[in-house]
């Protein structure tokens, strides 16, 4: 399979996971993300899993902080951490950065503003679908924190602080 085909499959699989998580909650999230991770296991390097784990845990911690501070909330949910569907969505998203989003992620000047724009749009869409409720300043907070998180992830990857080596889709030059 070509690198382009792998990127397309990665992007489509993530979008399916996004809808499964946001629309289906924890009921659909686990099977969707599990299927994506099983497929992703075939294309990811062993080292990439460390990057995915660190970014996922960072995103889960960040969203848990925002949830605890009331930046966003979930109806009929009282646990101290974010719901499983949102944690699983972080896992799925983290598996895109070195594949379908690699062209964007490999350029800090591109990933930071795009993350700062697209992340609030994604959370806003989640609110429109009834998955969460955003507080009054949520979009600004999400924008700033996602821009910062993607900048940190970019530097961790590009400086090899978190070694990922090359994934199959990174090896083929555009």
mmCIF file with all atom_site columns, C-alpha atoms in Angstrom:
data_model
loop_
_atom_site.group_PDB
_atom_site.id
_atom_site.type_symbol
_atom_site.label_atom_id
_atom_site.label_alt_id
_atom_site.label_comp_id
_atom_site.label_asym_id
_atom_site.label_entity_id
_atom_site.label_seq_id
_atom_site.pdbx_PDB_ins_code
_atom_site.Cartn_x
_atom_site.Cartn_y
_atom_site.Cartn_z
_atom_site.occupancy
_atom_site.B_iso_or_equiv
_atom_site.pdbx_formal_charge
_atom_site.auth_seq_id
_atom_site.auth_comp_id
_atom_site.auth_asym_id
_atom_site.auth_atom_id
_atom_site.pdbx_PDB_model_num
ATOM 1   C CA . UNK A 1 1   ? 0.000   0.000  0.000  1.00 0.00 ? 1   UNK A CA 1
ATOM 2   C CA . UNK A 1 2   ? 1.356   3.449  -0.871 1.00 0.00 ? 2   UNK A CA 1
ATOM 3   C CA . UNK A 1 3   ? 2.037   6.161  1.697  1.00 0.00 ? 3   UNK A CA 1
ATOM 4   C CA . UNK A 1 4   ? -0.781  8.236  0.213  1.00 0.00 ? 4   UNK A CA 1
ATOM 5   C CA . UNK A 1 5   ? -3.258  5.383  0.618  1.00 0.00 ? 5   UNK A CA 1
ATOM 6   C CA . UNK A 1 6   ? -2.134  4.886  4.224  1.00 0.00 ? 6   UNK A CA 1
ATOM 7   C CA . UNK A 1 7   ? -2.646  8.594  4.932  1.00 0.00 ? 7   UNK A CA 1
ATOM 8   C CA . UNK A 1 8   ? -6.150  8.512  3.454  1.00 0.00 ? 8   UNK A CA 1
ATOM 9   C CA . UNK A 1 9   ? -7.090  5.430  5.479  1.00 0.00 ? 9   UNK A CA 1
ATOM 10  C CA . UNK A 1 10  ? -5.659  7.079  8.608  1.00 0.00 ? 10  UNK A CA 1
ATOM 11  C CA . UNK A 1 11  ? -7.670  10.272 8.014  1.00 0.00 ? 11  UNK A CA 1
ATOM 12  C CA . UNK A 1 12  ? -10.929 8.450  7.254  1.00 0.00 ? 12  UNK A CA 1
ATOM 13  C CA . UNK A 1 13  ? -10.483 6.126  10.239 1.00 0.00 ? 13  UNK A CA 1
ATOM 14  C CA . UNK A 1 14  ? -9.948  9.106  12.538 1.00 0.00 ? 14  UNK A CA 1
ATOM 15  C CA . UNK A 1 15  ? -13.074 10.855 11.225 1.00 0.00 ? 15  UNK A CA 1
ATOM 16  C CA . UNK A 1 16  ? -15.092 7.685  11.794 1.00 0.00 ? 16  UNK A CA 1
ATOM 17  C CA . UNK A 1 17  ? -13.695 7.533  15.339 1.00 0.00 ? 17  UNK A CA 1
ATOM 18  C CA . UNK A 1 18  ? -14.589 11.193 15.905 1.00 0.00 ? 18  UNK A CA 1
ATOM 19  C CA . UNK A 1 19  ? -18.214 10.600 14.940 1.00 0.00 ? 19  UNK A CA 1
ATOM 20  C CA . UNK A 1 20  ? -18.379 7.325  16.883 1.00 0.00 ? 20  UNK A CA 1
ATOM 21  C CA . UNK A 1 21  ? -17.022 9.022  20.009 1.00 0.00 ? 21  UNK A CA 1
ATOM 22  C CA . UNK A 1 22  ? -19.043 12.236 19.776 1.00 0.00 ? 22  UNK A CA 1
ATOM 23  C CA . UNK A 1 23  ? -22.332 10.702 18.629 1.00 0.00 ? 23  UNK A CA 1
ATOM 24  C CA . UNK A 1 24  ? -22.101 7.300  20.274 1.00 0.00 ? 24  UNK A CA 1
ATOM 25  C CA . UNK A 1 25  ? -20.280 8.196  23.472 1.00 0.00 ? 25  UNK A CA 1
ATOM 26  C CA . UNK A 1 26  ? -18.496 5.446  25.333 1.00 0.00 ? 26  UNK A CA 1
ATOM 27  C CA . UNK A 1 27  ? -20.720 2.776  23.752 1.00 0.00 ? 27  UNK A CA 1
ATOM 28  C CA . UNK A 1 28  ? -19.320 3.298  20.239 1.00 0.00 ? 28  UNK A CA 1
ATOM 29  C CA . UNK A 1 29  ? -15.981 4.834  21.158 1.00 0.00 ? 29  UNK A CA 1
ATOM 30  C CA . UNK A 1 30  ? -14.252 1.690  22.355 1.00 0.00 ? 30  UNK A CA 1
ATOM 31  C CA . UNK A 1 31  ? -14.981 -0.541 19.336 1.00 0.00 ? 31  UNK A CA 1
ATOM 32  C CA . UNK A 1 32  ? -14.245 2.269  16.853 1.00 0.00 ? 32  UNK A CA 1
ATOM 33  C CA . UNK A 1 33  ? -10.955 3.357  18.408 1.00 0.00 ? 33  UNK A CA 1
ATOM 34  C CA . UNK A 1 34  ? -9.917  -0.232 19.106 1.00 0.00 ? 34  UNK A CA 1
ATOM 35  C CA . UNK A 1 35  ? -10.424 -1.117 15.421 1.00 0.00 ? 35  UNK A CA 1
ATOM 36  C CA . UNK A 1 36  ? -8.412  1.964  14.403 1.00 0.00 ? 36  UNK A CA 1
ATOM 37  C CA . UNK A 1 37  ? -5.587  1.067  16.806 1.00 0.00 ? 37  UNK A CA 1
ATOM 38  C CA . UNK A 1 38  ? -5.481  -2.529 15.560 1.00 0.00 ? 38  UNK A CA 1
ATOM 39  C CA . UNK A 1 39  ? -5.120  -1.257 11.989 1.00 0.00 ? 39  UNK A CA 1
ATOM 40  C CA . UNK A 1 40  ? -2.656  1.445  13.084 1.00 0.00 ? 40  UNK A CA 1
ATOM 41  C CA . UNK A 1 41  ? -0.491  -1.209 14.726 1.00 0.00 ? 41  UNK A CA 1
ATOM 42  C CA . UNK A 1 42  ? 0.353   -2.458 11.231 1.00 0.00 ? 42  UNK A CA 1
ATOM 43  C CA . UNK A 1 43  ? 1.699   0.919  10.045 1.00 0.00 ? 43  UNK A CA 1
ATOM 44  C CA . UNK A 1 44  ? 3.200   2.505  13.172 1.00 0.00 ? 44  UNK A CA 1
ATOM 45  C CA . UNK A 1 45  ? 6.724   1.993  14.383 1.00 0.00 ? 45  UNK A CA 1
ATOM 46  C CA . UNK A 1 46  ? 7.288   0.644  17.866 1.00 0.00 ? 46  UNK A CA 1
ATOM 47  C CA . UNK A 1 47  ? 8.755   4.002  18.868 1.00 0.00 ? 47  UNK A CA 1
ATOM 48  C CA . UNK A 1 48  ? 5.705   5.889  17.582 1.00 0.00 ? 48  UNK A CA 1
ATOM 49  C CA . UNK A 1 49  ? 3.569   4.276  20.279 1.00 0.00 ? 49  UNK A CA 1
ATOM 50  C CA . UNK A 1 50  ? 5.531   6.194  22.918 1.00 0.00 ? 50  UNK A CA 1
ATOM 51  C CA . UNK A 1 51  ? 4.696   9.449  21.122 1.00 0.00 ? 51  UNK A CA 1
ATOM 52  C CA . UNK A 1 52  ? 1.018   8.435  20.857 1.00 0.00 ? 52  UNK A CA 1
ATOM 53  C CA . UNK A 1 53  ? 0.945   7.510  24.557 1.00 0.00 ? 53  UNK A CA 1
ATOM 54  C CA . UNK A 1 54  ? 2.581   10.731 25.758 1.00 0.00 ? 54  UNK A CA 1
ATOM 55  C CA . UNK A 1 55  ? 0.411   12.955 23.568 1.00 0.00 ? 55  UNK A CA 1
ATOM 56  C CA . UNK A 1 56  ? -2.770  11.065 24.503 1.00 0.00 ? 56  UNK A CA 1
ATOM 57  C CA . UNK A 1 57  ? -2.020  11.296 28.220 1.00 0.00 ? 57  UNK A CA 1
ATOM 58  C CA . UNK A 1 58  ? -1.145  14.986 27.864 1.00 0.00 ? 58  UNK A CA 1
ATOM 59  C CA . UNK A 1 59  ? -4.409  15.678 26.049 1.00 0.00 ? 59  UNK A CA 1
ATOM 60  C CA . UNK A 1 60  ? -6.421  13.679 28.573 1.00 0.00 ? 60  UNK A CA 1
ATOM 61  C CA . UNK A 1 61  ? -4.762  15.568 31.434 1.00 0.00 ? 61  UNK A CA 1
ATOM 62  C CA . UNK A 1 62  ? -5.411  18.909 29.723 1.00 0.00 ? 62  UNK A CA 1
ATOM 63  C CA . UNK A 1 63  ? -9.072  18.124 29.036 1.00 0.00 ? 63  UNK A CA 1
ATOM 64  C CA . UNK A 1 64  ? -9.503  16.802 32.580 1.00 0.00 ? 64  UNK A CA 1
ATOM 65  C CA . UNK A 1 65  ? -8.116  20.091 33.884 1.00 0.00 ? 65  UNK A CA 1
ATOM 66  C CA . UNK A 1 66  ? -10.535 22.079 31.716 1.00 0.00 ? 66  UNK A CA 1
ATOM 67  C CA . UNK A 1 67  ? -13.400 19.823 32.792 1.00 0.00 ? 67  UNK A CA 1
ATOM 68  C CA . UNK A 1 68  ? -12.496 20.268 36.484 1.00 0.00 ? 68  UNK A CA 1
ATOM 69  C CA . UNK A 1 69  ? -12.284 24.048 36.040 1.00 0.00 ? 69  UNK A CA 1
ATOM 70  C CA . UNK A 1 70  ? -15.666 24.172 34.294 1.00 0.00 ? 70  UNK A CA 1
ATOM 71  C CA . UNK A 1 71  ? -14.375 25.158 30.863 1.00 0.00 ? 71  UNK A CA 1
ATOM 72  C CA . UNK A 1 72  ? -16.704 22.461 29.559 1.00 0.00 ? 72  UNK A CA 1
ATOM 73  C CA . UNK A 1 73  ? -19.049 19.940 31.132 1.00 0.00 ? 73  UNK A CA 1
ATOM 74  C CA . UNK A 1 74  ? -20.916 16.751 30.325 1.00 0.00 ? 74  UNK A CA 1
ATOM 75  C CA . UNK A 1 75  ? -24.593 16.158 31.101 1.00 0.00 ? 75  UNK A CA 1
ATOM 76  C CA . UNK A 1 76  ? -25.262 13.588 33.834 1.00 0.00 ? 76  UNK A CA 1
ATOM 77  C CA . UNK A 1 77  ? -21.548 12.954 34.354 1.00 0.00 ? 77  UNK A CA 1
ATOM 78  C CA . UNK A 1 78  ? -19.883 13.327 37.745 1.00 0.00 ? 78  UNK A CA 1
ATOM 79  C CA . UNK A 1 79  ? -16.598 11.417 37.520 1.00 0.00 ? 79  UNK A CA 1
ATOM 80  C CA . UNK A 1 80  ? -13.419 13.402 38.298 1.00 0.00 ? 80  UNK A CA 1
ATOM 81  C CA . UNK A 1 81  ? -11.863 12.713 34.866 1.00 0.00 ? 81  UNK A CA 1
ATOM 82  C CA . UNK A 1 82  ? -13.174 13.168 31.341 1.00 0.00 ? 82  UNK A CA 1
ATOM 83  C CA . UNK A 1 83  ? -15.485 10.496 29.898 1.00 0.00 ? 83  UNK A CA 1
ATOM 84  C CA . UNK A 1 84  ? -13.924 7.453  28.233 1.00 0.00 ? 84  UNK A CA 1
ATOM 85  C CA . UNK A 1 85  ? -15.128 8.534  24.788 1.00 0.00 ? 85  UNK A CA 1
ATOM 86  C CA . UNK A 1 86  ? -13.092 11.757 24.977 1.00 0.00 ? 86  UNK A CA 1
ATOM 87  C CA . UNK A 1 87  ? -10.011 9.960  26.297 1.00 0.00 ? 87  UNK A CA 1
ATOM 88  C CA . UNK A 1 88  ? -10.295 7.451  23.444 1.00 0.00 ? 88  UNK A CA 1
ATOM 89  C CA . UNK A 1 89  ? -10.677 10.310 20.983 1.00 0.00 ? 89  UNK A CA 1
ATOM 90  C CA . UNK A 1 90  ? -7.308  11.629 22.186 1.00 0.00 ? 90  UNK A CA 1
ATOM 91  C CA . UNK A 1 91  ? -5.794  8.224  21.431 1.00 0.00 ? 91  UNK A CA 1
ATOM 92  C CA . UNK A 1 92  ? -7.248  8.248  17.912 1.00 0.00 ? 92  UNK A CA 1
ATOM 93  C CA . UNK A 1 93  ? -6.153  11.842 17.267 1.00 0.00 ? 93  UNK A CA 1
ATOM 94  C CA . UNK A 1 94  ? -2.617  11.141 18.470 1.00 0.00 ? 94  UNK A CA 1
ATOM 95  C CA . UNK A 1 95  ? -2.325  8.424  15.833 1.00 0.00 ? 95  UNK A CA 1
ATOM 96  C CA . UNK A 1 96  ? -2.868  10.950 13.019 1.00 0.00 ? 96  UNK A CA 1
ATOM 97  C CA . UNK A 1 97  ? 0.004   13.365 13.612 1.00 0.00 ? 97  UNK A CA 1
ATOM 98  C CA . UNK A 1 98  ? 2.734   11.233 12.050 1.00 0.00 ? 98  UNK A CA 1
ATOM 99  C CA . UNK A 1 99  ? 0.492   9.970  9.268  1.00 0.00 ? 99  UNK A CA 1
ATOM 100 C CA . UNK A 1 100 ? -2.478  11.811 7.734  1.00 0.00 ? 100 UNK A CA 1
ATOM 101 C CA . UNK A 1 101 ? -1.542  15.087 9.472  1.00 0.00 ? 101 UNK A CA 1
ATOM 102 C CA . UNK A 1 102 ? 2.220   14.672 9.051  1.00 0.00 ? 102 UNK A CA 1
ATOM 103 C CA . UNK A 1 103 ? 2.575   17.353 6.363  1.00 0.00 ? 103 UNK A CA 1
ATOM 104 C CA . UNK A 1 104 ? 0.932   19.864 8.705  1.00 0.00 ? 104 UNK A CA 1
ATOM 105 C CA . UNK A 1 105 ? 2.485   18.542 11.931 1.00 0.00 ? 105 UNK A CA 1
ATOM 106 C CA . UNK A 1 106 ? 6.030   18.712 10.539 1.00 0.00 ? 106 UNK A CA 1
ATOM 107 C CA . UNK A 1 107 ? 5.761   22.513 10.274 1.00 0.00 ? 107 UNK A CA 1
ATOM 108 C CA . UNK A 1 108 ? 5.334   24.394 13.566 1.00 0.00 ? 108 UNK A CA 1
ATOM 109 C CA . UNK A 1 109 ? 4.249   27.548 11.753 1.00 0.00 ? 109 UNK A CA 1
ATOM 110 C CA . UNK A 1 110 ? 1.358   25.531 10.310 1.00 0.00 ? 110 UNK A CA 1
ATOM 111 C CA . UNK A 1 111 ? 0.329   23.107 13.070 1.00 0.00 ? 111 UNK A CA 1
ATOM 112 C CA . UNK A 1 112 ? 0.060   25.720 15.833 1.00 0.00 ? 112 UNK A CA 1
ATOM 113 C CA . UNK A 1 113 ? -2.414  28.108 14.144 1.00 0.00 ? 113 UNK A CA 1
ATOM 114 C CA . UNK A 1 114 ? -4.357  25.267 12.532 1.00 0.00 ? 114 UNK A CA 1
ATOM 115 C CA . UNK A 1 115 ? -4.698  23.504 15.889 1.00 0.00 ? 115 UNK A CA 1
ATOM 116 C CA . UNK A 1 116 ? -5.705  26.788 17.519 1.00 0.00 ? 116 UNK A CA 1
ATOM 117 C CA . UNK A 1 117 ? -8.479  27.146 14.924 1.00 0.00 ? 117 UNK A CA 1
ATOM 118 C CA . UNK A 1 118 ? -9.599  23.565 14.303 1.00 0.00 ? 118 UNK A CA 1
ATOM 119 C CA . UNK A 1 119 ? -9.688  22.366 17.930 1.00 0.00 ? 119 UNK A CA 1
ATOM 120 C CA . UNK A 1 120 ? -12.311 24.910 19.066 1.00 0.00 ? 120 UNK A CA 1
ATOM 121 C CA . UNK A 1 121 ? -14.319 24.118 15.933 1.00 0.00 ? 121 UNK A CA 1
ATOM 122 C CA . UNK A 1 122 ? -14.227 20.429 16.855 1.00 0.00 ? 122 UNK A CA 1
ATOM 123 C CA . UNK A 1 123 ? -15.331 21.065 20.451 1.00 0.00 ? 123 UNK A CA 1
ATOM 124 C CA . UNK A 1 124 ? -18.038 23.444 19.198 1.00 0.00 ? 124 UNK A CA 1
ATOM 125 C CA . UNK A 1 125 ? -19.279 20.722 16.831 1.00 0.00 ? 125 UNK A CA 1
ATOM 126 C CA . UNK A 1 126 ? -19.253 18.311 19.771 1.00 0.00 ? 126 UNK A CA 1
ATOM 127 C CA . UNK A 1 127 ? -21.462 20.739 21.676 1.00 0.00 ? 127 UNK A CA 1
ATOM 128 C CA . UNK A 1 128 ? -23.853 21.033 18.718 1.00 0.00 ? 128 UNK A CA 1
ATOM 129 C CA . UNK A 1 129 ? -24.120 17.225 18.661 1.00 0.00 ? 129 UNK A CA 1
ATOM 130 C CA . UNK A 1 130 ? -24.885 17.237 22.397 1.00 0.00 ? 130 UNK A CA 1
ATOM 131 C CA . UNK A 1 131 ? -21.677 15.554 23.562 1.00 0.00 ? 131 UNK A CA 1
ATOM 132 C CA . UNK A 1 132 ? -20.602 18.373 25.894 1.00 0.00 ? 132 UNK A CA 1
ATOM 133 C CA . UNK A 1 133 ? -21.463 21.890 27.011 1.00 0.00 ? 133 UNK A CA 1
ATOM 134 C CA . UNK A 1 134 ? -18.934 24.676 26.573 1.00 0.00 ? 134 UNK A CA 1
ATOM 135 C CA . UNK A 1 135 ? -18.464 27.426 29.137 1.00 0.00 ? 135 UNK A CA 1
ATOM 136 C CA . UNK A 1 136 ? -18.363 31.110 28.169 1.00 0.00 ? 136 UNK A CA 1
ATOM 137 C CA . UNK A 1 137 ? -14.606 31.334 27.472 1.00 0.00 ? 137 UNK A CA 1
ATOM 138 C CA . UNK A 1 138 ? -14.124 27.723 26.399 1.00 0.00 ? 138 UNK A CA 1
ATOM 139 C CA . UNK A 1 139 ? -13.305 28.357 22.751 1.00 0.00 ? 139 UNK A CA 1
ATOM 140 C CA . UNK A 1 140 ? -10.503 30.814 23.612 1.00 0.00 ? 140 UNK A CA 1
ATOM 141 C CA . UNK A 1 141 ? -9.068  28.513 26.273 1.00 0.00 ? 141 UNK A CA 1
ATOM 142 C CA . UNK A 1 142 ? -9.227  25.472 23.995 1.00 0.00 ? 142 UNK A CA 1
ATOM 143 C CA . UNK A 1 143 ? -7.622  27.454 21.172 1.00 0.00 ? 143 UNK A CA 1
ATOM 144 C CA . UNK A 1 144 ? -4.689  28.621 23.282 1.00 0.00 ? 144 UNK A CA 1
ATOM 145 C CA . UNK A 1 145 ? -4.133  25.280 25.001 1.00 0.00 ? 145 UNK A CA 1
ATOM 146 C CA . UNK A 1 146 ? -4.273  23.271 21.782 1.00 0.00 ? 146 UNK A CA 1
ATOM 147 C CA . UNK A 1 147 ? -1.867  25.651 20.067 1.00 0.00 ? 147 UNK A CA 1
ATOM 148 C CA . UNK A 1 148 ? 0.514   25.239 23.002 1.00 0.00 ? 148 UNK A CA 1
ATOM 149 C CA . UNK A 1 149 ? 0.109   21.480 23.161 1.00 0.00 ? 149 UNK A CA 1
ATOM 150 C CA . UNK A 1 150 ? 0.776   21.057 19.435 1.00 0.00 ? 150 UNK A CA 1
ATOM 151 C CA . UNK A 1 151 ? 3.843   23.302 19.691 1.00 0.00 ? 151 UNK A CA 1
ATOM 152 C CA . UNK A 1 152 ? 5.157   21.147 22.550 1.00 0.00 ? 152 UNK A CA 1
ATOM 153 C CA . UNK A 1 153 ? 4.380   17.963 20.588 1.00 0.00 ? 153 UNK A CA 1
ATOM 154 C CA . UNK A 1 154 ? 6.109   19.384 17.515 1.00 0.00 ? 154 UNK A CA 1
ATOM 155 C CA . UNK A 1 155 ? 9.282   20.181 19.483 1.00 0.00 ? 155 UNK A CA 1
ATOM 156 C CA . UNK A 1 156 ? 9.216   16.836 21.309 1.00 0.00 ? 156 UNK A CA 1
ATOM 157 C CA . UNK A 1 157 ? 9.025   15.051 17.959 1.00 0.00 ? 157 UNK A CA 1
ATOM 158 C CA . UNK A 1 158 ? 11.359  17.233 15.877 1.00 0.00 ? 158 UNK A CA 1
ATOM 159 C CA . UNK A 1 159 ? 14.079  17.344 18.540 1.00 0.00 ? 159 UNK A CA 1
ATOM 160 C CA . UNK A 1 160 ? 13.688  13.597 19.138 1.00 0.00 ? 160 UNK A CA 1
ATOM 161 C CA . UNK A 1 161 ? 12.895  14.104 22.841 1.00 0.00 ? 161 UNK A CA 1
ATOM 162 C CA . UNK A 1 162 ? 10.251  11.469 22.206 1.00 0.00 ? 162 UNK A CA 1
ATOM 163 C CA . UNK A 1 163 ? 11.872  9.259  19.557 1.00 0.00 ? 163 UNK A CA 1
ATOM 164 C CA . UNK A 1 164 ? 9.492   8.112  16.855 1.00 0.00 ? 164 UNK A CA 1
ATOM 165 C CA . UNK A 1 165 ? 11.891  7.420  14.008 1.00 0.00 ? 165 UNK A CA 1
ATOM 166 C CA . UNK A 1 166 ? 10.090  7.137  10.711 1.00 0.00 ? 166 UNK A CA 1
ATOM 167 C CA . UNK A 1 167 ? 6.606   5.834  10.246 1.00 0.00 ? 167 UNK A CA 1
ATOM 168 C CA . UNK A 1 168 ? 5.818   4.348  6.815  1.00 0.00 ? 168 UNK A CA 1
ATOM 169 C CA . UNK A 1 169 ? 3.946   7.488  5.772  1.00 0.00 ? 169 UNK A CA 1
ATOM 170 C CA . UNK A 1 170 ? 6.855   9.721  6.869  1.00 0.00 ? 170 UNK A CA 1
ATOM 171 C CA . UNK A 1 171 ? 9.385   7.817  4.759  1.00 0.00 ? 171 UNK A CA 1
ATOM 172 C CA . UNK A 1 172 ? 7.836   8.769  1.424  1.00 0.00 ? 172 UNK A CA 1
ATOM 173 C CA . UNK A 1 173 ? 8.643   12.355 0.547  1.00 0.00 ? 173 UNK A CA 1
ATOM 174 C CA . UNK A 1 174 ? 5.681   14.394 -0.801 1.00 0.00 ? 174 UNK A CA 1
#
